[in-house]
Amino acid sequence: MEPHIDATPVPPLDSVAPPRPPSQPQPQTSHTTSTADRGSFCLAVCSCGWKGPARRSRDLARKDAAGHEAAGAV
């Protein structure tokens, strides 16, 4: 078996820049909530990614959203 001679040369590790650390996401200062219908259920959703529990009552979903906004929780 012959040695592989057509290999691509790899630069030494000294010449390769180290990876940059991942940037930290900036926290949002305000929460924008709304409700979304999923079949016969309604749930509260927020711009921060939070989702409330599925409810059959839109009023309860709105209260979940209001509570999330008031708490400012992420």
CSV table of C-alpha atoms in Angstrom, one decimal, residues 13-72:
chain,number,residue,atom,x,y,z
A,13,LEU,CA,-2.0,25.9,15.0
A,14,ASP,CA,0.0,29.1,15.7
A,15,SER,CA,-1.3,30.7,12.5
A,16,VAL,CA,-5.0,30.0,13.0
A,17,ALA,CA,-6.9,32.6,15.0
A,18,PRO,CA,-8.7,31.3,18.1
A,19,PRO,CA,-12.5,31.3,17.9
A,20,ARG,CA,-14.3,34.3,19.1
A,21,PRO,CA,-16.5,33.8,22.2
A,22,PRO,CA,-20.2,33.9,21.4
A,23,SER,CA,-21.8,37.3,21.9
A,24,GLN,CA,-24.2,37.6,24.8
A,25,PRO,CA,-27.8,38.3,23.9
A,26,GLN,CA,-29.0,41.7,25.0
A,27,PRO,CA,-31.9,41.5,27.5
A,28,GLN,CA,-35.1,43.1,26.3
A,29,THR,CA,-36.3,46.0,28.4
A,30,SER,CA,-40.0,45.6,27.6
A,31,HIS,CA,-42.3,42.6,27.1
A,32,THR,CA,-44.9,42.7,24.3
A,33,THR,CA,-47.6,40.1,24.9
A,34,SER,CA,-50.5,38.9,22.8
A,35,THR,CA,-52.7,35.9,22.6
A,36,ALA,CA,-52.6,33.1,20.0
A,37,ASP,CA,-55.4,30.7,19.2
A,38,ARG,CA,-54.4,27.0,18.8
A,39,GLY,CA,-57.6,25.1,17.9
A,40,SER,CA,-60.1,25.5,20.7
A,41,PHE,CA,-57.3,26.8,23.1
A,42,CYS,CA,-55.8,30.2,23.6
A,43,LEU,CA,-52.4,31.0,25.0
A,44,ALA,CA,-50.5,34.1,25.9
A,45,VAL,CA,-47.2,34.7,24.1
A,46,CYS,CA,-44.5,37.3,24.6
A,47,SER,CA,-41.8,38.8,22.5
A,48,CYS,CA,-39.2,37.4,24.9
A,49,GLY,CA,-40.2,33.8,24.0
A,50,TRP,CA,-42.3,33.1,27.0
A,51,LYS,CA,-45.6,31.2,26.4
A,52,GLY,CA,-48.4,30.8,28.9
A,53,PRO,CA,-50.4,27.6,29.4
A,54,ALA,CA,-53.1,26.7,26.9
A,55,ARG,CA,-56.5,27.9,28.1
A,56,ARG,CA,-60.0,27.5,26.9
A,57,SER,CA,-60.8,31.0,28.1
A,58,ARG,CA,-59.3,34.0,26.2
A,59,ASP,CA,-59.8,36.1,29.3
A,60,LEU,CA,-57.6,33.8,31.4
A,61,ALA,CA,-54.9,33.9,28.7
A,62,ARG,CA,-55.1,37.7,28.7
A,63,LYS,CA,-54.7,37.6,32.5
A,64,ASP,CA,-51.6,35.3,32.1
A,65,ALA,CA,-50.1,37.8,29.7
A,66,ALA,CA,-50.8,40.8,32.0
A,67,GLY,CA,-49.2,38.9,34.9
A,68,HIS,CA,-46.1,38.2,32.8
A,69,GLU,CA,-45.8,41.9,31.8
A,70,ALA,CA,-46.3,43.1,35.3
A,71,ALA,CA,-43.6,40.7,36.7
A,72,GLY,CA,-41.2,41.5,33.9
